[in-house]
Coordinates of N, CA and C in Angstrom, one line a residue:
X39 N 35.8 94.8 47.2 CA 36.4 94.0 47.8 C 37.2 93.0 47.5
X40 N 38.4 91.9 47.8 CA 38.9 90.9 46.9 C 39.2 89.8 48.5
X41 N 38.2 88.9 48.8 CA 39.3 88.0 49.9 C 39.4 86.4 49.2
X42 N 39.8 85.9 50.0 CA 40.4 84.2 49.4 C 41.1 83.8 51.2
X43 N 40.2 82.8 50.7 CA 40.3 81.2 51.7 C 41.1 80.3 51.2
X44 N 42.1 79.4 52.0 CA 42.6 78.0 51.4 C 41.5 76.9 52.1
X45 N 40.5 76.3 51.1 CA 39.7 75.8 51.4 C 40.0 73.8 51.9
X46 N 40.8 73.8 51.1 CA 42.3 72.9 51.5 C 43.8 73.1 51.0
X47 N 44.5 72.2 51.0 CA 46.5 73.3 51.0 C 46.2 73.3 49.6
X48 N 45.8 72.7 48.5 CA 46.2 73.0 47.2 C 44.7 73.7 46.6
X49 N 43.8 74.1 47.2 CA 42.6 74.8 47.2 C 42.1 76.0 47.0
X50 N 42.2 76.9 46.1 CA 42.3 78.3 46.5 C 40.6 79.2 46.3
X51 N 40.1 79.6 46.9 CA 39.3 80.0 46.8 C 38.9 81.6 46.7
X52 N 38.5 82.5 46.2 CA 39.0 83.8 46.2 C 37.5 84.6 45.5
X53 N 36.7 85.4 46.6 CA 35.7 86.0 46.3 C 35.8 87.3 45.8
X54 N 35.2 87.8 45.3 CA 35.2 89.2 44.5 C 33.8 89.6 45.0
X55 N 33.9 90.3 45.9 CA 32.7 92.1 46.5 C 32.6 92.9 46.4
X56 N 31.6 93.2 45.6 CA 31.4 95.1 45.8 C 31.7 95.7 44.7
X57 N 32.6 96.4 44.6 CA 33.2 97.3 43.5 C 34.6 96.9 43.8
X58 N 35.5 96.3 42.2 CA 36.7 95.6 42.5 C 37.2 96.9 41.8
X59 N 38.5 97.2 41.5 CA 39.6 98.3 40.7 C 40.3 97.5 40.6
X60 N 41.3 98.2 39.8 CA 42.1 97.9 38.9 C 43.3 97.1 40.2
X61 N 43.8 97.9 40.6 CA 44.8 98.4 41.2 C 44.4 96.9 42.5
X62 N 43.4 97.1 43.0 CA 42.7 95.7 44.3 C 43.1 94.6 43.2
X63 N 42.5 94.2 42.3 CA 42.6 93.4 41.9 C 44.2 92.9 41.3
X64 N 45.2 93.7 40.6 CA 46.7 93.4 40.3 C 47.2 92.8 42.1
X65 N 46.9 93.9 43.1 CA 47.6 93.9 44.3 C 47.5 92.7 45.2
X66 N 45.7 91.7 45.0 CA 45.5 90.6 45.6 C 46.3 89.1 44.5
X67 N 46.5 89.7 43.5 CA 47.4 88.7 42.8 C 48.3 88.8 43.3
X68 N 49.3 89.6 42.9 CA 50.9 89.6 43.9 C 50.6 89.2 45.5
X69 N 49.3 89.6 46.2 CA 49.9 89.1 47.7 C 49.6 87.6 47.6
X70 N 48.8 87.0 46.8 CA 48.4 85.5 46.9 C 49.7 84.6 46.3
X71 N 50.0 85.3 45.2 CA 51.0 84.8 44.7 C 52.5 84.8 45.2
X72 N 52.7 85.6 45.8 CA 53.7 85.7 47.3 C 53.8 84.1 48.1
X73 N 52.5 83.9 48.5 CA 52.2 83.1 49.4 C 52.4 81.9 49.5
X74 N 53.6 80.8 50.2 CA 54.2 80.1 49.9 C 53.5 78.4 49.5
X75 N 52.1 78.6 50.1 CA 51.4 77.7 49.4 C 51.0 78.0 48.2
X76 N 50.9 79.0 48.0 CA 50.6 78.9 46.7 C 51.3 77.9 45.2
X77 N 52.2 78.0 45.5 CA 53.0 77.1 45.4 C 53.1 75.8 44.6
X78 N 51.7 75.1 45.3 CA 51.4 73.6 45.7 C 50.0 73.8 45.1
X79 N 49.5 75.2 44.7 CA 48.2 75.6 44.2 C 47.8 74.5 43.6
X80 N 46.4 73.9 43.1 CA 45.9 72.7 42.2 C 44.7 73.8 41.4
X81 N 43.7 73.7 42.4 CA 42.6 74.2 42.5 C 42.7 75.8 41.9
X82 N 41.9 76.3 41.8 CA 41.5 78.0 42.1 C 40.2 78.3 41.5
X83 N 39.7 79.0 42.4 CA 38.2 79.1 42.5 C 38.4 80.5 42.3
X84 N 37.6 81.1 40.9 CA 37.3 82.9 41.3 C 35.9 82.7 41.3
X85 N 35.0 83.6 42.2 CA 33.8 83.9 42.9 C 33.2 85.0 42.3
X86 N 32.8 85.3 41.1 CA 32.5 86.8 40.9 C 30.8 87.0 41.0
X87 N 30.4 85.8 41.8 CA 29.0 86.1 41.8 C 28.3 87.1 42.3
X88 N 29.4 87.9 43.6 CA 28.5 88.7 44.4 C 29.0 90.0 44.3
X89 N 30.5 90.2 43.3 CA 30.9 91.5 43.0 C 29.7 92.7 42.0
X90 N 29.1 93.7 42.8 CA 28.4 94.7 42.0 C 29.2 95.7 40.9
X91 N 30.2 95.9 41.2 CA 30.8 97.1 39.9 C 32.2 96.6 39.8
X92 N 33.3 96.8 38.1 CA 34.5 97.0 38.5 C 34.3 98.2 37.7
X93 N 35.6 99.2 37.9 CA 36.5 100.1 37.5 C 38.2 99.0 37.4
X94 N 37.5 98.2 36.2 CA 39.0 97.8 35.5 C 38.9 97.7 34.4
X95 N 39.8 98.1 34.1 CA 39.7 98.6 32.5 C 40.3 97.2 31.6
X96 N 40.7 97.1 30.5 CA 41.3 96.4 29.8 C 43.2 96.0 30.2
X97 N 43.6 97.2 30.6 CA 45.1 97.4 30.8 C 45.2 96.6 32.1
X98 N 44.1 96.9 33.1 CA 44.6 96.4 34.5 C 44.4 94.8 33.8
X99 N 43.3 94.1 33.6 CA 43.2 92.3 32.9 C 44.9 91.9 32.1
X100 N 45.4 93.1 31.5 CA 46.5 92.5 31.0 C 47.4 92.2 31.5
X101 N 47.3 93.2 32.8 CA 48.4 93.2 34.2 C 48.3 92.1 34.8
X102 N 47.2 92.1 35.0 CA 46.5 90.6 35.7 C 47.3 89.4 35.1
X103 N 47.2 89.1 33.3 CA 47.7 88.1 33.2 C 49.2 88.1 32.8
X104 N 49.6 89.2 32.9 CA 51.1 89.4 32.8 C 51.6 88.6 33.8
X105 N 51.1 89.0 35.3 CA 51.6 88.3 36.9 C 51.1 86.7 36.2
X106 N 50.1 86.3 35.9 CA 50.1 85.4 35.7 C 51.3 84.1 34.9
X107 N 50.9 85.1 34.1 CA 52.3 84.0 33.8 C 53.7 83.8 33.9
X108 N 54.2 84.9 35.1 CA 55.2 84.2 36.0 C 54.7 83.4 36.3
X109 N 53.4 83.1 37.1 CA 53.2 82.4 38.7 C 52.8 80.8 37.6
X110 N 52.0 81.3 36.5 CA 52.2 79.6 36.0 C 53.5 78.9 35.6
X111 N 54.8 79.2 35.9 CA 56.1 78.6 35.7 C 56.0 78.3 36.8
X112 N 55.4 78.5 38.0 CA 55.5 78.2 39.5 C 55.1 77.0 39.8
X113 N 53.6 77.1 39.3 CA 52.7 76.4 39.4 C 52.1 76.3 38.0
X114 N 52.6 75.2 37.1 CA 51.8 75.0 35.7 C 50.0 73.8 35.5
X115 N 49.8 73.4 36.5 CA 48.8 72.2 37.1 C 47.6 73.2 37.2
X116 N 47.4 74.3 37.5 CA 45.6 74.9 38.3 C 44.9 74.7 36.9
X117 N 43.7 73.8 37.9 CA 42.9 74.2 36.8 C 41.9 75.4 37.7
X118 N 41.4 76.8 36.7 CA 40.9 78.1 37.5 C 39.8 78.0 37.0
X119 N 38.8 77.8 37.8 CA 37.0 77.6 37.8 C 36.7 79.4 37.7
X120 N 36.0 80.0 37.3 CA 35.3 81.3 37.3 C 33.7 81.1 37.7
X121 N 32.9 81.3 38.2 CA 31.8 81.1 38.8 C 31.0 83.0 38.6
X122 N 30.7 83.2 37.5 CA 30.0 84.6 37.3 C 28.2 84.5 37.5
X123 N 27.9 85.3 37.6 CA 26.3 85.6 37.8 C 25.8 85.0 36.7
X124 N 24.4 84.8 36.6 CA 23.4 83.9 36.2 C 23.2 84.7 35.5
X125 N 22.8 86.0 35.9 CA 21.9 87.1 35.1 C 22.5 87.3 33.8
X126 N 23.6 86.7 33.9 CA 24.7 87.2 32.9 C 25.0 88.9 32.9
X127 N 24.9 90.1 33.8 CA 25.0 91.4 33.8 C 26.4 91.1 34.6
X128 N 27.2 92.2 33.8 CA 28.8 92.9 34.0 C 29.5 91.5 34.5
X129 N 29.2 90.4 33.9 CA 30.3 89.4 33.2 C 31.6 89.3 32.0
X130 N 32.0 90.6 31.8 CA 32.4 90.8 30.4 C 33.6 90.5 31.4
X131 N 34.1 91.6 32.0 CA 35.4 90.9 33.0 C 35.8 90.0 32.9
X132 N 35.3 88.9 33.6 CA 35.6 87.1 34.6 C 36.0 87.0 32.7
X133 N 34.8 87.0 31.4 CA 34.9 86.5 30.0 C 36.3 87.0 29.5
X134 N 36.7 88.9 29.5 CA 37.7 89.2 29.0 C 39.0 87.8 29.6
X135 N 38.9 87.9 31.0 CA 40.1 87.3 32.0 C 40.3 85.6 31.1
X136 N 39.3 85.1 30.8 CA 39.3 83.8 30.2 C 40.4 83.9 28.8
X137 N 39.8 84.8 27.7 CA 40.0 84.6 26.4 C 41.4 85.1 26.7
X138 N 42.4 86.2 27.7 CA 43.7 86.2 27.5 C 44.1 85.2 28.6
X139 N 43.2 84.7 28.8 CA 44.0 83.7 30.0 C 44.4 81.9 28.8
X140 N 43.5 82.3 27.7 CA 43.8 81.2 27.1 C 45.4 80.3 26.4
X141 N 46.2 81.6 26.6 CA 48.0 81.8 26.4 C 48.8 81.2 28.0
X142 N 47.9 81.1 28.8 CA 48.3 80.7 30.3 C 48.1 78.7 30.0
X143 N 49.5 78.2 30.7 CA 49.1 76.7 30.7 C 48.0 76.6 31.4
X144 N 47.4 77.2 32.7 CA 46.3 76.9 32.9 C 44.9 76.4 31.9
X145 N 44.4 75.6 32.7 CA 43.2 75.3 32.1 C 41.8 76.1 33.2
X146 N 41.3 77.1 32.5 CA 40.3 78.0 32.8 C 38.7 77.8 32.2
X147 N 37.8 77.9 32.6 CA 36.5 77.6 32.3 C 35.8 78.5 33.2
X148 N 34.4 79.1 32.9 CA 33.7 79.7 33.3 C 32.6 79.6 33.3
X149 N 31.9 79.7 34.7 CA 30.2 78.3 35.0 C 29.7 79.7 35.3
X150 N 28.2 79.1 35.5 CA 27.3 80.2 36.4 C 27.0 79.5 37.5
X151 N 26.8 78.8 37.6 CA 26.7 77.7 38.7 C 28.4 77.1 39.6
X152 N 28.0 77.0 41.1 CA 29.0 76.6 41.8 C 29.0 75.1 41.4
X153 N 28.3 74.0 41.5 CA 27.9 72.6 41.5 C 29.0 72.7 39.8
X154 N 28.4 73.0 39.2 CA 28.7 73.1 37.7 C 30.7 73.2 37.8
X155 N 31.2 73.9 38.3 CA 32.6 75.0 38.8 C 33.3 73.9 39.6
X156 N 32.6 72.6 40.4 CA 33.2 71.7 41.6 C 33.5 70.5 40.8
X157 N 32.1 70.4 39.9 CA 32.5 69.4 38.8 C 33.5 69.3 37.7
X158 N 33.7 70.1 37.4 CA 34.9 70.3 36.9 C 36.0 70.7 37.1
X159 N 36.6 70.7 39.0 CA 37.4 70.9 39.1 C 37.8 69.3 39.7
X160 N 36.5 68.2 39.8 CA 36.8 67.1 40.1 C 37.3 67.5 41.7
X161 N 36.4 68.1 42.7 CA 35.9 68.4 43.8 C 35.0 68.3 44.2
X162 N 34.8 67.5 45.2 CA 33.2 67.5 45.9 C 32.6 68.8 46.4
X163 N 31.6 68.9 46.0 CA 30.6 70.6 46.5 C 30.4 70.3 47.8
X164 N 31.1 71.4 48.3 CA 30.3 71.9 49.8 C 29.0 71.7 50.3
X165 N 28.3 71.3 50.8 CA 26.6 71.5 51.3 C 26.6 73.1 51.4
X166 N 27.5 73.9 52.4 CA 27.6 75.1 52.6 C 27.2 76.0 51.5
X167 N 28.4 75.6 50.5 CA 28.0 76.3 49.2 C 26.6 76.1 48.8
X168 N 26.0 75.0 48.7 CA 24.6 74.4 48.1 C 23.6 75.4 48.9
X169 N 23.7 75.8 50.2 CA 23.1 76.4 51.0 C 22.5 77.8 50.6
X170 N 23.9 78.1 50.4 CA 24.4 79.3 50.6 C 23.8 80.1 48.7
X171 N 23.9 78.8 47.4 CA 23.5 80.0 46.4 C 21.6 79.8 46.5
X172 N 21.0 78.6 47.4 CA 19.7 78.4 47.8 C 19.5 80.2 48.1
X173 N 20.4 80.2 48.9 CA 19.6 81.7 49.8 C 20.0 82.8 48.9
X174 N 21.2 83.0 48.2 CA 21.4 84.0 47.4 C 20.7 84.1 46.4
X175 N 19.7 82.7 45.6 CA 19.1 83.0 44.5 C 17.4 83.5 45.3
X176 N 17.3 83.2 46.7 CA 16.2 84.1 47.3 C 16.0 85.5 47.3
X177 N 16.8 86.0 47.3 CA 17.5 86.9 48.3 C 17.1 88.2 46.8
X178 N 18.1 87.1 46.0 CA 18.0 88.1 44.9 C 16.5 88.7 44.1
X179 N 15.7 86.7 44.2 CA 14.6 87.1 43.6 C 13.4 88.1 44.7
X180 N 13.7 88.0 45.9 CA 13.2 88.9 46.7 C 13.5 90.3 46.6
X181 N 14.4 90.5 47.0 CA 15.1 92.3 47.0 C 15.7 92.8 45.8
X182 N 15.7 91.8 44.7 CA 16.4 92.7 43.8 C 17.5 93.3 43.3
X183 N 18.5 92.5 44.3 CA 19.6 93.4 44.6 C 19.8 91.9 44.3
X184 N 22.0 92.0 45.1 CA 22.8 91.0 44.8 C 23.1 90.6 46.0
X185 N 23.4 89.8 46.8 CA 23.6 89.5 48.1 C 25.4 89.6 48.0
X186 N 25.4 90.6 48.7 CA 27.1 90.3 49.3 C 27.5 89.8 50.7
X187 N 27.8 88.5 50.8 CA 28.1 87.5 52.2 C 30.2 88.9 52.4
X188 N 30.2 88.3 53.8 CA 31.0 89.0 54.4 C 32.0 87.8 54.7
X189 N 33.4 87.7 54.9 CA 34.5 87.1 54.7 C 34.9 87.4 55.2
X190 N 36.2 86.3 56.7 CA 37.4 86.8 57.7 C 38.3 87.3 57.1
X191 N 39.0 86.1 55.6 CA 39.7 87.2 55.4 C 40.4 87.8 54.0
X192 N 40.8 88.9 54.4 CA 40.7 90.2 53.6 C 42.1 90.3 53.3
X193 N 42.5 90.4 51.8 CA 44.0 90.1 51.5 C 44.8 91.8 52.2
X194 N 44.4 93.3 51.6 CA 44.8 94.5 52.4 C 45.2 94.1 54.3
X195 N 44.4 93.4 54.7 CA 44.5 93.3 56.0 C 44.9 92.4 56.6
X196 N 46.0 91.4 55.6 CA 46.6 90.3 56.1 C 46.3 89.7 56.7
X197 N 45.0 89.4 56.4 CA 44.2 87.8 57.9 C 43.9 87.0 56.4
X198 N 45.0 85.8 56.7 CA 45.1 84.6 56.2 C 44.6 83.7 57.2
X199 N 43.1 82.3 55.9 CA 43.0 81.6 57.0 C 43.6 79.8 56.0

């Protein structure tokens, strides 16, 4: 599932949870890019720390980068921080996105912790995320499985925050 929310008028937070398919990734990119608010985006935080599996192939990532090439003409000033799991499992896809994304005018960096991502974005670090990160770390240690949050907005439901 891919959900997103606007934490500020120019700050988009995209959350990837559970199983992510190539079609879902491409459709969500088209939906988000189609929003008028996206024209003024300066910061995008892609949170891959909660997804469990992806069925996206290389062609799906290339399609996403093709979409992003068009989007970058509208808002070339974006800084895109990607947060991946610290345990390094299943992080090839976000890393591949960053590699292909290097041809874009966006600045894209990958991080293992939200705090580092927010520092790089030069944005204040939300306290609620710090509490959530601590909870997730404990949950993973205790139950040896990833924590999957529930978010209000989901692109396919048309709900927007």
